[in-house]
Amino acid sequence: MESDEGDEQQQEAERLPLSQRPEWSDVTPIPQDDGPNPVVPIAYKPEFSETMSYFRAVYYSNERSSRSFQLTKEAICLNPGNYTVWHFRRQIIETLHADLQDELAFVGRIAKSNSKNYQLWHHRRWVAEKLGTGAVNKELQFTKKMLSLDAKNYHAWSHRQWVLQALGGWEDELDYCQMLLGEDIFNNSAWNQRYFVVTRSPLLGGLIAMRDSEVNFTIEAILGNPENESPWRYLRGLYKDDTESWINDPRMSSVCLKVLSTKSNYVFALSTLLDLICHGFWPSEEFREAINALNTPDSGPLDSDLGRAICRVLECVDPLRCNYWLWRKSKLPLTVSSQ
Amino acid sequence: MPHLATTYAAVNALISLGGEKSLPSINRSKVYTFLKCMKDPSGAFRMHDAGEIDVRACYTAISVASILNILDDELLQNVGNYILSCQTYEGGIAGEPGSEAHGGYTFCGLAAMILINEADRLDLDALIGWVVFRQGVEGGFQGRTNKLVDGCYSFWQGGVFALLRRFHSIIGESPTPVDQRGAECSIDNTQTTTASDVSEGDGSSDEISSQGDEHCHFQHREREPLFHSIALQRYLLLCSQDPRGGLRDKLRKPRDYYHTCYCLSGLSICQHSWLKDEDSSPLPRAVLGPYSNVLEPVHPVFNIVLDRYHEAHEFFSRS
């Protein structure tokens, strides 16, 4: 039923026009109707126009046959963004009960050169859903392969998350995140996936149960690269919806202090400290000292209110966000001590 | 088959053309039927028949419905819940629940929430705290944490500030009392153009005080956007422009219409970001380069030239 596997690349060089293929001789191709006054008409290659004209013929007559099926493959290769063709292909698959493993293989072959194509990934999801839990390993393998080519491919990550939630396979996911972070601690997609696993895996105890070890792991990552935004946000995320526990965890302010003491790459440390203060954390004197010690170019004495002092430092050391820090300062609660 | 992206683009294109032929040519009742068909039980929308569901679909559907004045309770039901579930621990919004916070989807999510009047349900402090850090040292915006900047995010990310400025009181609310300290990083060397950048200007804005005391400085800064508008403009003018015309992601990338559109919209947002009212002309100091660089202001929700938006809004509220 299906033509040769892996013939997608060959098609261009050896292609026989549809008008010359005996199996298509009974079909009248339908040209594209651009209306009476086409504006900016696309200069299609003859091969493209012909393929789509035959597609229109079988599409409008709703012919769900094996020749239509083959034709959709050709049309997809010519324009993988044509969602109408993909949709019709799915309808044909259902009618003919086409082999779904073959279909996964087809998608797999064109995935590398179409890795950011919405239609391809949606199609893959549709096929995998039909296959059910049996497809888990293959889908995890596939997304792993795609992510090895581009560790931040948004579609690949979405698909992987869908697979985990719909079909399962959570067992090795935390390890997988760990591995990716080992390769690149700055990979925010991997941090996001870690959050996904930690909060949603049915095999782990849930966020609260995981929190302690996650905090320790994250702090280590922060201390290794304090300029890395990802673990700072992840750390905050571990205490989402639990501000009380967040401000009361001594490790929060302690990591800020540690980074501040190095006097380098401390923007996120300051920002985190500011957030802690805004949510009710009472900083001890050592924080005041650490900030004084930064010796940021400044005109005038540091504010007696630590929140304001932090904002002032940030206005200077993070000038791109100067107005943001000014705005944050303006939203700080008034304190009795500010002169 | 119809598709929400093409529907959104076509409606916006027709409205941008404007006039007595374009606007009436839109068959609103058929568009409504299509939108109803795209509605998913979860509250979200599909991009096409049996197509993918994500925050983009929610935005394009709600945007079209809103501007054509066909947005009803059935269409907007539960959309807010879906978008809310897409706000991530980072503060930005993802394409689907669980995915990574992303500039394009953040714009779509926020704009849609504003249109259905549920923006308050989002954690806006977290959202702002995320977007503001998406501006890179190059001046442009990145789409996600620890990724490269790209000209198109000038609109998707930059536009978030315009949305909140215009449609939400979270920024520019009356702040707590006046800043009383000594001189801070002054307006002049962080945000504004230098004398050589501006060839002319009226300089007669009634916001500029001749006194220069702290209170007036503060009032100034209140007018300025939370992101670094001049740095973004610099990126757009120096890095995103293709010398042969058109705009692009970044240097050494090819130009295309998508980037041309969103880079220009981003530039317009920057130029008009100093003021709160839509009707006044941009301040000269808000514009990098000669004042002739000024673009038409765009509506930050729909990304349509404001004048055209008003024309369409009036036309469709009549029918």
Tab-separated table of N, CA and C in Angstrom, chain A residues 81-188:
chain	number	residue	atom	x	y	z
A	81	GLY	N	3.970	22.833	5.739
A	81	GLY	CA	3.109	23.729	6.497
A	81	GLY	C	1.654	23.661	6.074
A	82	ASN	N	1.354	22.826	5.084
A	82	ASN	CA	-0.027	22.756	4.609
A	82	ASN	C	-0.856	21.872	5.530
A	83	TYR	N	-1.513	22.505	6.465
A	83	TYR	CA	-2.263	21.776	7.492
A	83	TYR	C	-3.458	21.030	6.922
A	84	THR	N	-3.971	21.511	5.789
A	84	THR	CA	-5.118	20.850	5.151
A	84	THR	C	-4.707	19.466	4.644
A	85	VAL	N	-3.520	19.387	4.086
A	85	VAL	CA	-3.027	18.109	3.584
A	85	VAL	C	-2.813	17.131	4.741
A	86	TRP	N	-2.189	17.606	5.801
A	86	TRP	CA	-1.971	16.750	6.982
A	86	TRP	C	-3.314	16.236	7.517
A	87	HIS	N	-4.284	17.125	7.586
A	87	HIS	CA	-5.602	16.766	8.090
A	87	HIS	C	-6.240	15.695	7.243
A	88	PHE	N	-6.156	15.835	5.922
A	88	PHE	CA	-6.723	14.844	5.012
A	88	PHE	C	-5.975	13.520	5.136
A	89	ARG	N	-4.660	13.612	5.304
A	89	ARG	CA	-3.863	12.398	5.488
A	89	ARG	C	-4.366	11.618	6.697
A	90	ARG	N	-4.693	12.332	7.774
A	90	ARG	CA	-5.208	11.660	8.968
A	90	ARG	C	-6.536	10.982	8.678
A	91	GLN	N	-7.369	11.639	7.897
A	91	GLN	CA	-8.661	11.046	7.550
A	91	GLN	C	-8.460	9.776	6.733
A	92	ILE	N	-7.485	9.806	5.844
A	92	ILE	CA	-7.192	8.615	5.031
A	92	ILE	C	-6.671	7.488	5.915
A	93	ILE	N	-5.780	7.838	6.840
A	93	ILE	CA	-5.231	6.832	7.756
A	93	ILE	C	-6.353	6.102	8.482
A	94	GLU	N	-7.341	6.863	8.930
A	94	GLU	CA	-8.459	6.254	9.654
A	94	GLU	C	-9.266	5.337	8.751
A	95	THR	N	-9.569	5.828	7.556
A	95	THR	CA	-10.390	5.045	6.632
A	95	THR	C	-9.685	3.765	6.202
A	96	LEU	N	-8.409	3.853	5.890
A	96	LEU	CA	-7.669	2.698	5.390
A	96	LEU	C	-7.071	1.845	6.502
A	97	HIS	N	-7.200	2.308	7.736
A	97	HIS	CA	-6.527	1.650	8.860
A	97	HIS	C	-5.053	1.462	8.555
A	98	ALA	N	-4.442	2.521	8.119
A	98	ALA	CA	-3.026	2.484	7.747
A	98	ALA	C	-2.171	2.171	8.966
A	99	ASP	N	-0.988	1.643	8.684
A	99	ASP	CA	-0.094	1.243	9.764
A	99	ASP	C	0.466	2.466	10.493
A	100	LEU	N	0.193	2.512	11.779
A	100	LEU	CA	0.583	3.690	12.545
A	100	LEU	C	2.080	3.718	12.849
A	101	GLN	N	2.701	2.561	12.949
A	101	GLN	CA	4.157	2.532	13.181
A	101	GLN	C	4.876	3.086	11.959
A	102	ASP	N	4.370	2.697	10.773
A	102	ASP	CA	4.935	3.251	9.540
A	102	ASP	C	4.804	4.765	9.542
A	103	GLU	N	3.671	5.212	10.050
A	103	GLU	CA	3.416	6.653	10.074
A	103	GLU	C	4.412	7.363	10.988
A	104	LEU	N	4.679	6.765	12.131
A	104	LEU	CA	5.682	7.349	13.031
A	104	LEU	C	7.038	7.404	12.326
A	105	ALA	N	7.321	6.367	11.574
A	105	ALA	CA	8.598	6.316	10.858
A	105	ALA	C	8.679	7.430	9.821
A	106	PHE	N	7.587	7.637	9.126
A	106	PHE	CA	7.536	8.717	8.133
A	106	PHE	C	7.801	10.069	8.802
A	107	VAL	N	7.080	10.355	9.859
A	107	VAL	CA	7.274	11.622	10.565
A	107	VAL	C	8.720	11.737	11.037
A	108	GLY	N	9.245	10.634	11.554
A	108	GLY	CA	10.617	10.621	12.032
A	108	GLY	C	11.625	10.978	10.954
A	109	ARG	N	11.363	10.526	9.728
A	109	ARG	CA	12.306	10.797	8.630
A	109	ARG	C	12.303	12.267	8.235
A	110	ILE	N	11.170	12.936	8.286
A	110	ILE	CA	11.149	14.347	7.869
A	110	ILE	C	11.276	15.317	9.045
A	111	ALA	N	11.411	14.750	10.237
A	111	ALA	CA	11.453	15.612	11.422
A	111	ALA	C	12.696	16.485	11.490
A	112	LYS	N	13.834	15.938	11.128
A	112	LYS	CA	15.078	16.696	11.294
A	112	LYS	C	15.056	18.012	10.531
A	113	SER	N	14.544	17.968	9.304
A	113	SER	CA	14.522	19.197	8.512
A	113	SER	C	13.258	20.019	8.747
A	114	ASN	N	12.370	19.530	9.621
A	114	ASN	CA	11.138	20.263	9.908
A	114	ASN	C	10.889	20.318	11.406
A	115	SER	N	11.949	20.452	12.155
A	115	SER	CA	11.869	20.296	13.600
A	115	SER	C	11.008	21.345	14.296
A	116	LYS	N	10.724	22.456	13.618
A	116	LYS	CA	9.926	23.502	14.265
A	116	LYS	C	8.582	23.695	13.576
A	117	ASN	N	8.121	22.639	12.933
A	117	ASN	CA	6.871	22.702	12.184
A	117	ASN	C	5.698	22.240	13.062
A	118	TYR	N	4.737	23.147	13.303
A	118	TYR	CA	3.603	22.823	14.172
A	118	TYR	C	2.831	21.614	13.686
A	119	GLN	N	2.636	21.495	12.360
A	119	GLN	CA	1.799	20.433	11.792
A	119	GLN	C	2.434	19.059	12.024
A	120	LEU	N	3.738	19.008	11.874
A	120	LEU	CA	4.422	17.740	12.072
A	120	LEU	C	4.223	17.229	13.492
A	121	TRP	N	4.431	18.098	14.452
A	121	TRP	CA	4.316	17.697	15.850
A	121	TRP	C	2.885	17.376	16.246
A	122	HIS	N	1.946	18.097	15.693
A	122	HIS	CA	0.545	17.806	15.995
A	122	HIS	C	0.177	16.437	15.436
A	123	HIS	N	0.689	16.137	14.240
A	123	HIS	CA	0.432	14.848	13.608
A	123	HIS	C	1.032	13.716	14.443
A	124	ARG	N	2.229	13.943	14.894
A	124	ARG	CA	2.915	12.941	15.725
A	124	ARG	C	2.103	12.662	16.978
A	125	ARG	N	1.592	13.708	17.593
A	125	ARG	CA	0.796	13.575	18.802
A	125	ARG	C	-0.470	12.754	18.511
A	126	TRP	N	-1.100	13.037	17.384
A	126	TRP	CA	-2.314	12.331	16.979
A	126	TRP	C	-2.045	10.834	16.793
A	127	VAL	N	-0.951	10.502	16.111
A	127	VAL	CA	-0.595	9.103	15.883
A	127	VAL	C	-0.284	8.412	17.212
A	128	ALA	N	0.514	9.062	18.031
A	128	ALA	CA	0.909	8.478	19.316
A	128	ALA	C	-0.313	8.238	20.196
A	129	GLU	N	-1.251	9.175	20.152
A	129	GLU	CA	-2.455	9.014	20.954
A	129	GLU	C	-3.226	7.775	20.532
A	130	LYS	N	-3.299	7.572	19.213
A	130	LYS	CA	-3.993	6.386	18.710
A	130	LYS	C	-3.281	5.107	19.120
A	131	LEU	N	-1.968	5.142	19.150
A	131	LEU	CA	-1.214	3.958	19.541
A	131	LEU	C	-1.322	3.685	21.028
A	132	GLY	N	-1.466	4.749	21.793
A	132	GLY	CA	-1.646	4.577	23.228
A	132	GLY	C	-0.347	4.303	23.976
A	133	THR	N	-0.469	3.691	25.152
A	133	THR	CA	0.678	3.530	26.039
A	133	THR	C	1.829	2.742	25.403
A	134	GLY	N	1.512	1.932	24.403
A	134	GLY	CA	2.565	1.190	23.732
A	134	GLY	C	3.595	2.072	23.057
A	135	ALA	N	3.212	3.328	22.803
A	135	ALA	CA	4.106	4.235	22.079
A	135	ALA	C	5.062	4.999	22.986
A	136	VAL	N	4.894	4.822	24.292
A	136	VAL	CA	5.679	5.634	25.235
A	136	VAL	C	7.174	5.646	24.949
A	137	ASN	N	7.770	4.466	24.934
A	137	ASN	CA	9.229	4.416	24.788
A	137	ASN	C	9.710	5.055	23.502
A	138	LYS	N	8.978	4.760	22.444
A	138	LYS	CA	9.361	5.316	21.154
A	138	LYS	C	9.305	6.844	21.165
A	139	GLU	N	8.256	7.382	21.770
A	139	GLU	CA	8.087	8.837	21.793
A	139	GLU	C	9.131	9.501	22.667
A	140	LEU	N	9.464	8.858	23.781
A	140	LEU	CA	10.509	9.423	24.639
A	140	LEU	C	11.849	9.362	23.918
A	141	GLN	N	12.087	8.272	23.191
A	141	GLN	CA	13.304	8.152	22.389
A	141	GLN	C	13.360	9.229	21.325
A	142	PHE	N	12.252	9.390	20.640
A	142	PHE	CA	12.179	10.354	19.550
A	142	PHE	C	12.455	11.773	20.033
A	143	THR	N	11.779	12.178	21.114
A	143	THR	CA	11.997	13.538	21.598
A	143	THR	C	13.416	13.694	22.123
A	144	LYS	N	13.936	12.624	22.697
A	144	LYS	CA	15.320	12.673	23.180
A	144	LYS	C	16.277	12.905	22.013
A	145	LYS	N	15.999	12.235	20.915
A	145	LYS	CA	16.806	12.405	19.707
A	145	LYS	C	16.720	13.837	19.218
A	146	MET	N	15.519	14.356	19.116
A	146	MET	CA	15.330	15.729	18.638
A	146	MET	C	16.010	16.725	19.575
A	147	LEU	N	15.926	16.471	20.877
A	147	LEU	CA	16.536	17.388	21.836
A	147	LEU	C	18.061	17.283	21.825
A	148	SER	N	18.570	16.154	21.352
A	148	SER	CA	20.034	16.044	21.245
A	148	SER	C	20.534	16.922	20.098
A	149	LEU	N	19.628	17.217	19.163
A	149	LEU	CA	19.985	18.114	18.057
A	149	LEU	C	19.773	19.573	18.454
A	150	ASP	N	18.749	19.809	19.261
A	150	ASP	CA	18.457	21.160	19.736
A	150	ASP	C	17.812	21.012	21.102
A	151	ALA	N	18.610	21.220	22.124
A	151	ALA	CA	18.167	20.954	23.493
A	151	ALA	C	17.058	21.881	23.981
A	152	LYS	N	16.665	22.843	23.149
A	152	LYS	CA	15.625	23.772	23.591
A	152	LYS	C	14.424	23.813	22.637
A	153	ASN	N	14.334	22.823	21.739
A	153	ASN	CA	13.225	22.816	20.788
A	153	ASN	C	11.890	22.789	21.524
A	154	TYR	N	11.158	23.878	21.391
A	154	TYR	CA	9.923	24.069	22.152
A	154	TYR	C	8.905	22.968	21.866
A	155	HIS	N	8.769	22.602	20.595
A	155	HIS	CA	7.793	21.575	20.206
A	155	HIS	C	8.168	20.218	20.793
A	156	ALA	N	9.454	19.924	20.762
A	156	ALA	CA	9.911	18.638	21.287
A	156	ALA	C	9.582	18.528	22.774
A	157	TRP	N	9.841	19.594	23.495
A	157	TRP	CA	9.530	19.582	24.929
A	157	TRP	C	8.027	19.447	25.178
A	158	SER	N	7.217	20.186	24.428
A	158	SER	CA	5.762	20.092	24.587
A	158	SER	C	5.290	18.674	24.331
A	159	HIS	N	5.831	18.075	23.272
A	159	HIS	CA	5.429	16.714	22.924
A	159	HIS	C	5.821	15.759	24.040
A	160	ARG	N	7.038	15.914	24.518
A	160	ARG	CA	7.530	15.055	25.587
A	160	ARG	C	6.640	15.171	26.818
A	161	GLN	N	6.253	16.375	27.165
A	161	GLN	CA	5.382	16.565	28.324
A	161	GLN	C	4.017	15.925	28.084
A	162	TRP	N	3.517	16.061	26.883
A	162	TRP	CA	2.230	15.443	26.555
A	162	TRP	C	2.322	13.918	26.697
A	163	VAL	N	3.401	13.341	26.180
A	163	VAL	CA	3.603	11.897	26.270
A	163	VAL	C	3.581	11.451	27.727
A	164	LEU	N	4.323	12.142	28.558
A	164	LEU	CA	4.397	11.769	29.977
A	164	LEU	C	3.025	11.834	30.632
A	165	GLN	N	2.305	12.894	30.366
A	165	GLN	CA	1.006	13.045	31.020
A	165	GLN	C	-0.060	12.119	30.458
A	166	ALA	N	-0.023	11.893	29.130
A	166	ALA	CA	-1.074	11.086	28.511
A	166	ALA	C	-0.742	9.595	28.516
A	167	LEU	N	0.553	9.275	28.378
A	167	LEU	CA	0.921	7.874	28.208
A	167	LEU	C	1.816	7.324	29.318
A	168	GLY	N	2.423	8.191	30.095
A	168	GLY	CA	3.282	7.719	31.180
A	168	GLY	C	4.756	7.709	30.807
A	169	GLY	N	5.552	6.956	31.578
A	169	GLY	CA	6.979	6.868	31.289
A	169	GLY	C	7.836	7.780	32.138
A	170	TRP	N	7.351	8.129	33.322
A	170	TRP	CA	8.019	9.112	34.175
A	170	TRP	C	9.314	8.606	34.822
A	171	GLU	N	9.512	7.299	34.816
A	171	GLU	CA	10.580	6.687	35.615
A	171	GLU	C	11.935	7.374	35.536
A	172	ASP	N	12.386	7.644	34.296
A	172	ASP	CA	13.741	8.177	34.129
A	172	ASP	C	13.794	9.673	33.875
A	173	GLU	N	12.665	10.336	34.025
A	173	GLU	CA	12.621	11.728	33.589
A	173	GLU	C	13.476	12.668	34.430
A	174	LEU	N	13.488	12.481	35.722
A	174	LEU	CA	14.308	13.357	36.558
A	174	LEU	C	15.790	13.155	36.230
A	175	ASP	N	16.166	11.913	36.000
A	175	ASP	CA	17.544	11.613	35.598
A	175	ASP	C	17.880	12.276	34.272
A	176	TYR	N	16.896	12.276	33.374
A	176	TYR	CA	17.113	12.893	32.075
A	176	TYR	C	17.383	14.392	32.226
A	177	CYS	N	16.588	15.040	33.067
A	177	CYS	CA	16.811	16.469	33.339
A	177	CYS	C	18.193	16.688	33.930
A	178	GLN	N	18.537	15.828	34.855
A	178	GLN	CA	19.841	15.923	35.512
A	178	GLN	C	20.964	15.854	34.482
A	179	MET	N	20.813	14.926	33.540
A	179	MET	CA	21.817	14.757	32.498
A	179	MET	C	21.928	16.005	31.637
A	180	LEU	N	20.790	16.531	31.232
A	180	LEU	CA	20.807	17.732	30.394
A	180	LEU	C	21.419	18.909	31.135
A	181	LEU	N	21.107	19.031	32.397
A	181	LEU	CA	21.671	20.130	33.174
A	181	LEU	C	23.174	19.936	33.369
A	182	GLY	N	23.574	18.688	33.417
A	182	GLY	CA	25.008	18.407	33.488
A	182	GLY	C	25.717	18.870	32.223
A	183	GLU	N	25.042	18.735	31.100
A	183	GLU	CA	25.616	19.195	29.828
A	183	GLU	C	25.590	20.707	29.713
A	184	ASP	N	24.531	21.316	30.221
A	184	ASP	CA	24.392	22.767	30.124
A	184	ASP	C	23.503	23.261	31.257
A	185	ILE	N	24.119	23.746	32.303
A	185	ILE	CA	23.393	24.193	33.501
A	185	ILE	C	22.541	25.432	33.210
A	186	PHE	N	22.791	26.046	32.059
A	186	PHE	CA	22.032	27.233	31.665
A	186	PHE	C	20.785	26.887	30.841
A	187	ASN	N	20.561	25.611	30.566
A	187	ASN	CA	19.417	25.223	29.732
A	187	ASN	C	18.110	25.400	30.493
A	188	ASN	N	17.442	26.489	30.225
A	188	ASN	CA	16.210	26.813	30.950
A	188	ASN	C	15.087	25.821	30.655
